[in-house]
Short mmCIF file of C-alpha atoms and ligand atoms in Angstrom, two decimals:
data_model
loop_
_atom_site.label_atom_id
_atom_site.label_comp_id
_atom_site.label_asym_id
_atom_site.label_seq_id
_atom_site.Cartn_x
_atom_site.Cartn_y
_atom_site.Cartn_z
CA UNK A 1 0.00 0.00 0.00
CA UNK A 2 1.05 3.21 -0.79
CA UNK A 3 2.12 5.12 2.65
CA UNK A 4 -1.30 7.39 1.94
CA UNK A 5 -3.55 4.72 1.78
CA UNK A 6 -1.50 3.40 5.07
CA UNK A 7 -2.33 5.90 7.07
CA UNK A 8 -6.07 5.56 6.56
CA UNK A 9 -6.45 2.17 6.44
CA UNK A 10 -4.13 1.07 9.42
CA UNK A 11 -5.83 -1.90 11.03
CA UNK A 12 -5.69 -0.56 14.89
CA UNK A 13 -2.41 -2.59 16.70
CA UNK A 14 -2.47 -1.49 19.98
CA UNK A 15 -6.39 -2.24 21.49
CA UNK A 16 -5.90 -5.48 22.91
CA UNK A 17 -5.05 -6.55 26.56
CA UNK A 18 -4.81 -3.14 28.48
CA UNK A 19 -7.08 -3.17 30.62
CA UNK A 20 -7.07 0.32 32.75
CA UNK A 21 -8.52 1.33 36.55
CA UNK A 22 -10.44 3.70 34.27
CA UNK A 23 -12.58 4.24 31.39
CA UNK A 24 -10.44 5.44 28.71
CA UNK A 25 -11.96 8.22 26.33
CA UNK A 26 -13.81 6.68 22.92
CA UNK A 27 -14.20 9.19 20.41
CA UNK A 28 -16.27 7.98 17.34
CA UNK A 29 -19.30 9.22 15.28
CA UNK A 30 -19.16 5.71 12.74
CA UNK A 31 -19.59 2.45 14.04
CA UNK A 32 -17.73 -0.52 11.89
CA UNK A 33 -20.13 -3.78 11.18
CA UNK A 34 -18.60 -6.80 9.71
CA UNK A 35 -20.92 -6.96 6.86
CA UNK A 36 -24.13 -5.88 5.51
CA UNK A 37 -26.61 -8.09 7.19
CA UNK A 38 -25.54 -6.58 10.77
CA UNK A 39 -25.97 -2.61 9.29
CA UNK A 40 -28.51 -1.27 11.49
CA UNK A 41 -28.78 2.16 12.93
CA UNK A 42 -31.24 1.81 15.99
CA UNK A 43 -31.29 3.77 19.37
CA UNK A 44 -31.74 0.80 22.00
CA UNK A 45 -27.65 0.26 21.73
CA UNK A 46 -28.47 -0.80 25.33
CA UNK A 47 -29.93 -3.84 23.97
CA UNK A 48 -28.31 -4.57 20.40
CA UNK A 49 -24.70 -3.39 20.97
CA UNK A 50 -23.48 -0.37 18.90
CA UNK A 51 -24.73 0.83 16.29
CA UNK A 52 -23.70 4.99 15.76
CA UNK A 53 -21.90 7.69 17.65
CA UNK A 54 -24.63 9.41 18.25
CA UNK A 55 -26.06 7.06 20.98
CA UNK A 56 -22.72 6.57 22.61
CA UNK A 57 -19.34 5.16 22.77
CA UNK A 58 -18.36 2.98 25.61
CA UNK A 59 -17.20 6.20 27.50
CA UNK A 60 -20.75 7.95 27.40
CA UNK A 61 -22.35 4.24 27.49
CA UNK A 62 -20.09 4.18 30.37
CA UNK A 63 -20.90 7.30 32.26
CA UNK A 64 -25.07 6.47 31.44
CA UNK A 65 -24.77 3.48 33.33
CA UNK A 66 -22.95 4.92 36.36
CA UNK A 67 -25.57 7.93 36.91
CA UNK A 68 -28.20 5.04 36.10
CA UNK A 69 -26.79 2.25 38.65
CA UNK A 70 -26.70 5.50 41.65
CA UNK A 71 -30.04 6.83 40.79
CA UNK A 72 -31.39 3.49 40.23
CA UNK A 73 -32.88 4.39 37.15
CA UNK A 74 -34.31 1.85 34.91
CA UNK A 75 -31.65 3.36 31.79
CA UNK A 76 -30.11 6.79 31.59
CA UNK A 77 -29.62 9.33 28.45
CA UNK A 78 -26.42 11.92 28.24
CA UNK A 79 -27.39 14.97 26.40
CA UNK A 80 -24.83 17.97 26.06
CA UNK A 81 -26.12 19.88 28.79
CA UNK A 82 -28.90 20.58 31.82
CA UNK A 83 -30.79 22.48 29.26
CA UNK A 84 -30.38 19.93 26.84
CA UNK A 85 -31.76 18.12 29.66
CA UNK A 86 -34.79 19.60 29.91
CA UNK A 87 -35.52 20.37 26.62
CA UNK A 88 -35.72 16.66 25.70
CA UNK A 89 -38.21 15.72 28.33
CA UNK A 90 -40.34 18.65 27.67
CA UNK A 91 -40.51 17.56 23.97
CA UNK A 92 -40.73 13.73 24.20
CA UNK A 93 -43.74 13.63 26.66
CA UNK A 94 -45.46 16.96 25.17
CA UNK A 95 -47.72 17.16 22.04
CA UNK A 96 -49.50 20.29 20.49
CA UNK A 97 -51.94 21.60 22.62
CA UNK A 98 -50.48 19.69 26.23
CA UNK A 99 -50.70 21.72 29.35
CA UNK A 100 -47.44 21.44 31.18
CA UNK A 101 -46.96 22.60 35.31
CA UNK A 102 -43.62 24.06 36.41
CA UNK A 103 -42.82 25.42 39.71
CA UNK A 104 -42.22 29.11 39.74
CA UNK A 105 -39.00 28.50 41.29
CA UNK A 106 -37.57 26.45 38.28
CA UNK A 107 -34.22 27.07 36.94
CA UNK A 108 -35.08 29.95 34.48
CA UNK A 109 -34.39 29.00 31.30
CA UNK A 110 -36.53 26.42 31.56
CA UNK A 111 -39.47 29.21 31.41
CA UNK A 112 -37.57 30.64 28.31
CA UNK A 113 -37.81 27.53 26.71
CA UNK A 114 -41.91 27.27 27.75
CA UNK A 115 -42.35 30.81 26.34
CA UNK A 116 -40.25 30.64 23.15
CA UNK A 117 -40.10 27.35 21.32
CA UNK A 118 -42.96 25.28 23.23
CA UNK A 119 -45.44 28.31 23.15
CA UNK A 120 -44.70 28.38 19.32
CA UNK A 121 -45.44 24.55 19.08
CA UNK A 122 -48.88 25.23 21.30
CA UNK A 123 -47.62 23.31 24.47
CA UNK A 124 -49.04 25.39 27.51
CA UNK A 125 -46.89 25.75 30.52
CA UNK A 126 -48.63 27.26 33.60
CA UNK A 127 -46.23 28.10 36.60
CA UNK A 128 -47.61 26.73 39.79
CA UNK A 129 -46.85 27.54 43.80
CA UNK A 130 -43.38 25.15 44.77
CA UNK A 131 -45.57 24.44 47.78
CA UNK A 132 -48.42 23.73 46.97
CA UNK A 133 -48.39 19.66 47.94
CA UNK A 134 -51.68 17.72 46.83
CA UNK A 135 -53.32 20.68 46.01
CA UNK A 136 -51.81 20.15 42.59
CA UNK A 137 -54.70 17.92 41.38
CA UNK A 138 -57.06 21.24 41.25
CA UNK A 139 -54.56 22.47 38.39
CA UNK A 140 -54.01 18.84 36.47
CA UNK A 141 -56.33 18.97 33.07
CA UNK A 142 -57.44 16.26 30.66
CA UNK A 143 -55.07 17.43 28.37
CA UNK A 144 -51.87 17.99 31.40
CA UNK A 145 -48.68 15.90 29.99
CA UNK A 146 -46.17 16.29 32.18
CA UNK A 147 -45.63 17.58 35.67
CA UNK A 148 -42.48 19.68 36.29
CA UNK A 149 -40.65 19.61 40.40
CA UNK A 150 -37.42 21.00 41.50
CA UNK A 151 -36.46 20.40 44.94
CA UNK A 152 -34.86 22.76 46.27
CA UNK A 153 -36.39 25.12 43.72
CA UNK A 154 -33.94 27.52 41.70
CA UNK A 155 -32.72 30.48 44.00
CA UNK A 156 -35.81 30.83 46.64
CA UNK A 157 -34.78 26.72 48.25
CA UNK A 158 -37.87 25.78 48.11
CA UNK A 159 -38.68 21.81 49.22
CA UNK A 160 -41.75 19.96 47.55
CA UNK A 161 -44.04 17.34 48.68
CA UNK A 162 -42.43 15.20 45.73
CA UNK A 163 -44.85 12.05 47.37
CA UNK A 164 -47.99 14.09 47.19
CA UNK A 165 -47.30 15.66 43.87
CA UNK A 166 -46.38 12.07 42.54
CA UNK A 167 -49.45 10.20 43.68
CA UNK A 168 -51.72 13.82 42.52
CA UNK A 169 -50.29 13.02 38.96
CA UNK A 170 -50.47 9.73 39.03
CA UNK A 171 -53.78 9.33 40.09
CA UNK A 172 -54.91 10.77 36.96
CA UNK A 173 -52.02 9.16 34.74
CA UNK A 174 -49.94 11.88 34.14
CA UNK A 175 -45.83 11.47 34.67
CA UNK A 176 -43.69 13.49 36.49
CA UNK A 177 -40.08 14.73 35.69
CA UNK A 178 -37.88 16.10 38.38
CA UNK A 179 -35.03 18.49 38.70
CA UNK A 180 -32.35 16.58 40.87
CA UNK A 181 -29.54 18.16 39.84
CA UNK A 182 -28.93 19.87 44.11
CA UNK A 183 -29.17 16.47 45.07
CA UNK A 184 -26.29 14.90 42.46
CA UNK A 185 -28.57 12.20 42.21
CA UNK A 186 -27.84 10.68 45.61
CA UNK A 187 -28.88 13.10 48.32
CA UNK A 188 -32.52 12.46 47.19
CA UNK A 189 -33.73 9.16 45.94
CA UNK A 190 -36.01 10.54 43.35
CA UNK A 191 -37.18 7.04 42.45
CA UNK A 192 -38.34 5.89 45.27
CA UNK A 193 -41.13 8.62 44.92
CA UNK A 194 -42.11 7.34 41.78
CA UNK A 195 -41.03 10.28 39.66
CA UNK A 196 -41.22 8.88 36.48
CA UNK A 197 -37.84 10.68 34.65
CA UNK A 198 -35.33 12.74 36.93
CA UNK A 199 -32.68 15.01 35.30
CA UNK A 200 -29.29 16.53 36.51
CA UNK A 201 -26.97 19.28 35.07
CA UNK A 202 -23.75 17.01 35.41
CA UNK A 203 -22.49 20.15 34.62
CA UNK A 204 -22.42 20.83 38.26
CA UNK A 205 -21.73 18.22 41.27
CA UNK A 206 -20.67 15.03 38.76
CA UNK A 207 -18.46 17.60 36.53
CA UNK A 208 -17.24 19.52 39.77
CA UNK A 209 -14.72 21.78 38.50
CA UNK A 210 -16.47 23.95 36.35
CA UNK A 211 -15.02 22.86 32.98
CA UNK A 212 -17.57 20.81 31.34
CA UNK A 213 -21.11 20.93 30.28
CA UNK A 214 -22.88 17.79 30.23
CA UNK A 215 -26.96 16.47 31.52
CA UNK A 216 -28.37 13.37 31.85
CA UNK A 217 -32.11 12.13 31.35
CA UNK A 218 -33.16 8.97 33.86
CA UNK A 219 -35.95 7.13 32.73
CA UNK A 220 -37.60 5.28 35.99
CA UNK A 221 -39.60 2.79 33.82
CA UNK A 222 -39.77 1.38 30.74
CA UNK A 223 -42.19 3.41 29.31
CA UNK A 224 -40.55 6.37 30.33
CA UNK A 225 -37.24 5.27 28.17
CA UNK A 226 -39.85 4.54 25.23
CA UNK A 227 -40.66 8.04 24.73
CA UNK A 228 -37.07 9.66 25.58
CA UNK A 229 -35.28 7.29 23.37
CA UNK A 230 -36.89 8.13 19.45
CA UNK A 231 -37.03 12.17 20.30
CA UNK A 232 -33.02 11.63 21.69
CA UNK A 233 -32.56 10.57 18.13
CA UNK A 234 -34.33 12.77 16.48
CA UNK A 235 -32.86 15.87 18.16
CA UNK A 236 -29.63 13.99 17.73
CA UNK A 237 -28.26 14.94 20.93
CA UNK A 238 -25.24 13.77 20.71
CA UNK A 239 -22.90 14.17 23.63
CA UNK A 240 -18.92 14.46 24.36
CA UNK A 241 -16.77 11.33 25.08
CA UNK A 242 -14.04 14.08 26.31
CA UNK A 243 -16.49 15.69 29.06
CA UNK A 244 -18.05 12.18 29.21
CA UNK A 245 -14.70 11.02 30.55
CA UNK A 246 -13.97 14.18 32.58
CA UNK A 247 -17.66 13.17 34.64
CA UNK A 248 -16.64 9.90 35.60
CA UNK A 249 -13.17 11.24 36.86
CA UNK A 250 -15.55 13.66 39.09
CA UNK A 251 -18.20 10.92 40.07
CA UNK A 252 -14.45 9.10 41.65
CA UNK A 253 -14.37 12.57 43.71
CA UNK A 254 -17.59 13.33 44.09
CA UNK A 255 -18.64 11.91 47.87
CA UNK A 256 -15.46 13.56 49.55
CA UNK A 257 -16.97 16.72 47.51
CA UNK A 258 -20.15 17.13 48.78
CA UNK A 259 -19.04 15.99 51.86
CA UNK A 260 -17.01 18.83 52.06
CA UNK A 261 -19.11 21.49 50.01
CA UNK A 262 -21.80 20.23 52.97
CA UNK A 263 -19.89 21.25 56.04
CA UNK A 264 -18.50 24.27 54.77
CA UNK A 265 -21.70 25.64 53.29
CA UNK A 266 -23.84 24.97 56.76
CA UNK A 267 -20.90 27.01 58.42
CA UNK A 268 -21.20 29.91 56.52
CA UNK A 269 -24.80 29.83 56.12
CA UNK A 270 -25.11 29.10 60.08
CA UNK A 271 -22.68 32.31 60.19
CA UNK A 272 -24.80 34.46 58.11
CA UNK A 273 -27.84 33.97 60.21
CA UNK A 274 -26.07 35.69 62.63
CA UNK A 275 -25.77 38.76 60.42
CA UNK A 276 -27.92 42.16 61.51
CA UNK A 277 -28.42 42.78 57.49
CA UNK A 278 -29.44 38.97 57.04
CA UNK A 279 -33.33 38.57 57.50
CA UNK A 280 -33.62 35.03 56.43
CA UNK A 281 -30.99 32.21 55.21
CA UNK A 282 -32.55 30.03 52.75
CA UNK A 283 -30.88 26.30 53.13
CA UNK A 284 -32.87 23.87 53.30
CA UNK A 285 -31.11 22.23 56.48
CA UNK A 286 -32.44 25.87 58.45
CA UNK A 287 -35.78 25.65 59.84
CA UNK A 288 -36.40 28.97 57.68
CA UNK A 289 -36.02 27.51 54.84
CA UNK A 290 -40.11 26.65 53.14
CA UNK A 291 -40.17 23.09 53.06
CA UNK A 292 -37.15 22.54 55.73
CA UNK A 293 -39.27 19.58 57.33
CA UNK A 294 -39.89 17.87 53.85
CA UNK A 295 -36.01 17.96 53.34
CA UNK A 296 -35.49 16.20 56.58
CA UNK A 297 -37.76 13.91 56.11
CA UNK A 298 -37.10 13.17 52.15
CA UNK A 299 -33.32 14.09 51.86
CA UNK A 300 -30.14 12.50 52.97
CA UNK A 301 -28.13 15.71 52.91
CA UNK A 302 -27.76 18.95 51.67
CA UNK A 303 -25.37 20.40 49.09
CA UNK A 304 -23.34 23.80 48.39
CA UNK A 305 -26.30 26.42 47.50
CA UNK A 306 -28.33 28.45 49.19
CA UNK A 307 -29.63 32.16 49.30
CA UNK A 308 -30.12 35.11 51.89
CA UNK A 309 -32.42 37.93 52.09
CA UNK A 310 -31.34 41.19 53.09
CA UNK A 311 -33.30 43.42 55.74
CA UNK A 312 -35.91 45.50 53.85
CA UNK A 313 -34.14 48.32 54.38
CA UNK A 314 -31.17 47.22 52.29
CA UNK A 315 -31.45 48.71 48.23
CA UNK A 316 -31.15 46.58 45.31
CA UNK A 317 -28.28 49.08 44.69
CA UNK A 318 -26.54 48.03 47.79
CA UNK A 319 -27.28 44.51 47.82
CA UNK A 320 -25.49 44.80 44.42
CA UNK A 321 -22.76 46.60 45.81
CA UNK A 322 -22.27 43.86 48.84
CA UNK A 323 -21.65 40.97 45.77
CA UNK A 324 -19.27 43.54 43.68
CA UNK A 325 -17.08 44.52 47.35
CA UNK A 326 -16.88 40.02 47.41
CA UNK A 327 -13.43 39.14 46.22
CA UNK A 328 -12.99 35.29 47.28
CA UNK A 329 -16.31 35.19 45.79
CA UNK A 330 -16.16 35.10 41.95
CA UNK A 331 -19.61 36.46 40.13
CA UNK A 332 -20.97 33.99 37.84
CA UNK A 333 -23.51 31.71 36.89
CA UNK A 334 -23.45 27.85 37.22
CA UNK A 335 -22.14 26.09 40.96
CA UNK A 336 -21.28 22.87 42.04
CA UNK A 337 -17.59 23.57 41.46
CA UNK A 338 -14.78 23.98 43.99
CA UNK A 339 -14.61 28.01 43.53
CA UNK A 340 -17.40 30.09 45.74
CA UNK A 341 -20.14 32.21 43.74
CA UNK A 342 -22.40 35.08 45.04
CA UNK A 343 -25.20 36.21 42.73
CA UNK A 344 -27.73 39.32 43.03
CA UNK A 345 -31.55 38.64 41.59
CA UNK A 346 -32.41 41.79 41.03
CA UNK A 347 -35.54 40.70 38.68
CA UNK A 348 -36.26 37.64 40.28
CA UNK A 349 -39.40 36.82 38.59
CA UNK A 350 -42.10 35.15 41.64
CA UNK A 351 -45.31 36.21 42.00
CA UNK A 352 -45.34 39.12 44.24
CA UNK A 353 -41.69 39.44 44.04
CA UNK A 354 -41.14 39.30 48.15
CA UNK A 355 -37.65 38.54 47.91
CA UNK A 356 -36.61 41.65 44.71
CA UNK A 357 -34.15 42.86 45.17
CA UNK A 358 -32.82 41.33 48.41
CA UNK A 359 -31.70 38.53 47.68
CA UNK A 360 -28.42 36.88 46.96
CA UNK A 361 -27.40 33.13 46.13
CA UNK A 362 -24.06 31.65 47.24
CA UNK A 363 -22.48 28.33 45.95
CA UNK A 364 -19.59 27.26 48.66
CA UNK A 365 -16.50 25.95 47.13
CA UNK A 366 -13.74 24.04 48.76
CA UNK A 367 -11.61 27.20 50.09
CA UNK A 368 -10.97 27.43 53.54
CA UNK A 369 -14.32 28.63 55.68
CA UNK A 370 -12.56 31.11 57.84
CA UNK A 371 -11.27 32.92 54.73
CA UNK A 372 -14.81 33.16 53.27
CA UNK A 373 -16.42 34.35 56.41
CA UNK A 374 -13.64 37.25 56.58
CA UNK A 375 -14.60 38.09 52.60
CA UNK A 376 -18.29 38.36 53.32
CA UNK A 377 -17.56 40.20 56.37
CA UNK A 378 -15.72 42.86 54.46
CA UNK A 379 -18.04 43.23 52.25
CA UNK A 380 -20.69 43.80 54.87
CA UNK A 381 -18.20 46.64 55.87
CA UNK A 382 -18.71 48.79 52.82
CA UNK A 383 -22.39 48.80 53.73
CA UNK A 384 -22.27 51.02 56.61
C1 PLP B 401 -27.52 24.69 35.77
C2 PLP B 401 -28.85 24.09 35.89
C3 PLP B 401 -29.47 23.50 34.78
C4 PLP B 401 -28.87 23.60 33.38
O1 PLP B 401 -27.66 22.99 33.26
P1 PLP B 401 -26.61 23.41 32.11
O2 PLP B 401 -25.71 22.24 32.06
O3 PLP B 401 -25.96 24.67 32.59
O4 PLP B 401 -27.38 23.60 30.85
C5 PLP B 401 -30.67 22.88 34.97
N1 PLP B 401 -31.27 22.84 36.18
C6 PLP B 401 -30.70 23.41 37.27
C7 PLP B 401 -31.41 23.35 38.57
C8 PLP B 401 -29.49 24.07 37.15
O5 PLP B 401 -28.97 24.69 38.21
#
């Protein structure tokens, strides 16, 4: 062979025998079949091996079956993201003209998705009360598709019912997706409240270090993977084996993490409830926290988020000027990494709007506690 033809047609030489402690990176988009008889190009490569890039190489394949085996999810999608995320399961259990509910308190660009592409497609998505338990049956409609929860909610910390929201729904056969990305998919065992498909931003506690974006869609039963597989596909959500293999290297770290994040982040928090500005910390381990007693009773743990409210007689203009005075703590969207974040919600968008203004979200990293408490307590400083 010419040395051109070599270099594309190299039979690989190296594959066999090494076996590593880890899951080394597969990159591939084509998938090699002996002959012609085994060509198929199907989306249950759980079942009939592989078949195309698109729905996996052994690293993503790999990473699926991790998040699956600690959520204890019947089988587990990786999309490209926590939007990604939610954008599948809106679109594989919605149809034109479904009514969708959504906590107010969901991560917001979930409600930019419900009032750009879904409104276009007709799919209705009415924002109901975090708390508001059973009472969601009064708001479920013959023509209600899916059931949105996030526990802790986006920003506010709300907790839900999840087991009287679940058996609401279910009594009148609609399913229920969940948020779980606070929990990392093991400080809350979404399953065992019969949510039927529970999502998490990997992005965040399984990535851990800021440097990857990556979501995954858990299917609790069979009928739940039959609608997320074909619209997977069809999106063609393809994710990275390179971030793929960066997740499982954080799933190896990710207990000592949040054991970590978890201690520091009830210090400061327990710290800032001692502030004369502070007028409520929102964690969900503090008993003013909405929904505190459904996280002891439903949770395992808490993680490195949470929010305070200023006194009323703090300005959004000072509020904002506590975060910019912050120097440990970086400004920026996205948490669950080792670096701590402070965050202003100046348009925080809740009915009534208590909290406008006011309040500020935190995401703990893994620097020491003493040094953050000194940062926030300078910044308090410039207040007076
Ligand atoms: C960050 C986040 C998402 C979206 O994840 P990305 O990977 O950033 O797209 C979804 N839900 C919650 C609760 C989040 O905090």
């Amino acid at each position: 062979m010419h040395w051109r033809t070599k270099l594309i047609q190299a039979e690989p030489k190296s594959t066999d025998g090494f076996r590593s402690l880890t899951t080394p990176t597969y990159r591939g988009s084509t998938v090699v079949f002996d002959s012609h008889t085994q060509l198929t190009d199907d989306w249950h490569e759980a079942q009939l091996g592989y078949t195309y890039g698109l729905y996996g190489t052994p690293t993503t394949r790999e990473l699926a079956a991790r998040i699956a085996d600690l959520e204890g999810a019947f089988h587990t999608f990786i999309v490209s993201g926590g939007q990604a995320a939610i954008a599948l399961i809106y679109l594989a259990f919605c149809n034109a003209g479904s009514h969708v509910l959504l906590p107010w308190n969901a991560y917001g660009p979930s409600k930019d998705l419900s009032e750009g592409l879904l409104s276009r497609l007709n799919i209705q998505v009415e924002r109901y009360d975090p708390l508001i338990g059973s009472g969601i049956s009064a708001l479920i409609r013959p023509e209600t598709s899916l059931i949105w929860c996030e526990s802790p909610g986006s920003i506010t910390m709300e907790i839900q019912d999840l087991p009287a929201i679940v058996a609401a729904a279910h009594a009148r056969n609609v399913p229920v997706a969940l948020d779980n990305t606070y929990s990392a998919g093991v400080l809350l065992d979404a399953f065992s409240f019969g949510v039927d498909v529970s999502m998490q931003a990997l992005t965040k506690y399984v990535g851990g270090h800021s440097d990857l974006f990556l979501g995954s869609v858990s299917a609790g039963n069979e009928a739940a993977f039959e609608r997320l597989g074909p619209i997977h596909r069809q999106l063609g959500m393809a994710s990275s084996p390179d971030d793929a293999s960066l997740a499982l290297r954080g799933l190896q770290t990710m207990g000592v993490r949040l054991e970590a994040l978890e201690r520091s982040t009830l210090a400061v928090a327990e710290w800032l409830t001692h502030r004369l500005e502070v007028a409520t910390v929102l964690h969900p381990a503090f008993p003013s926290c909405p929904g505190h007693d459904l996280w002891k009773r439903d949770f395992t743990g808490s993680a490195s988020i949470f929010s305070i409210v200023f006194q009323p007689a703090y300005t959004p203009a000072q509020v904002n000027a506590f975060v910019d005075a912050l120097s440990l703590f970086k400004i920026g969207y996205s948490w669950g990494g080792v670096t701590s974040l402070a965050l202003p919600y100046p348009s925080l968008d809740r009915p009534g709007n208590p909290v406008q203004g006011r309040i500020v979200r935190f995401n703990i990293g893994l620097e020491h506690v003493e040094d953050l408490i000194e940062d926030l307590t300078g910044a308090f400083a410039t207040l007076q």
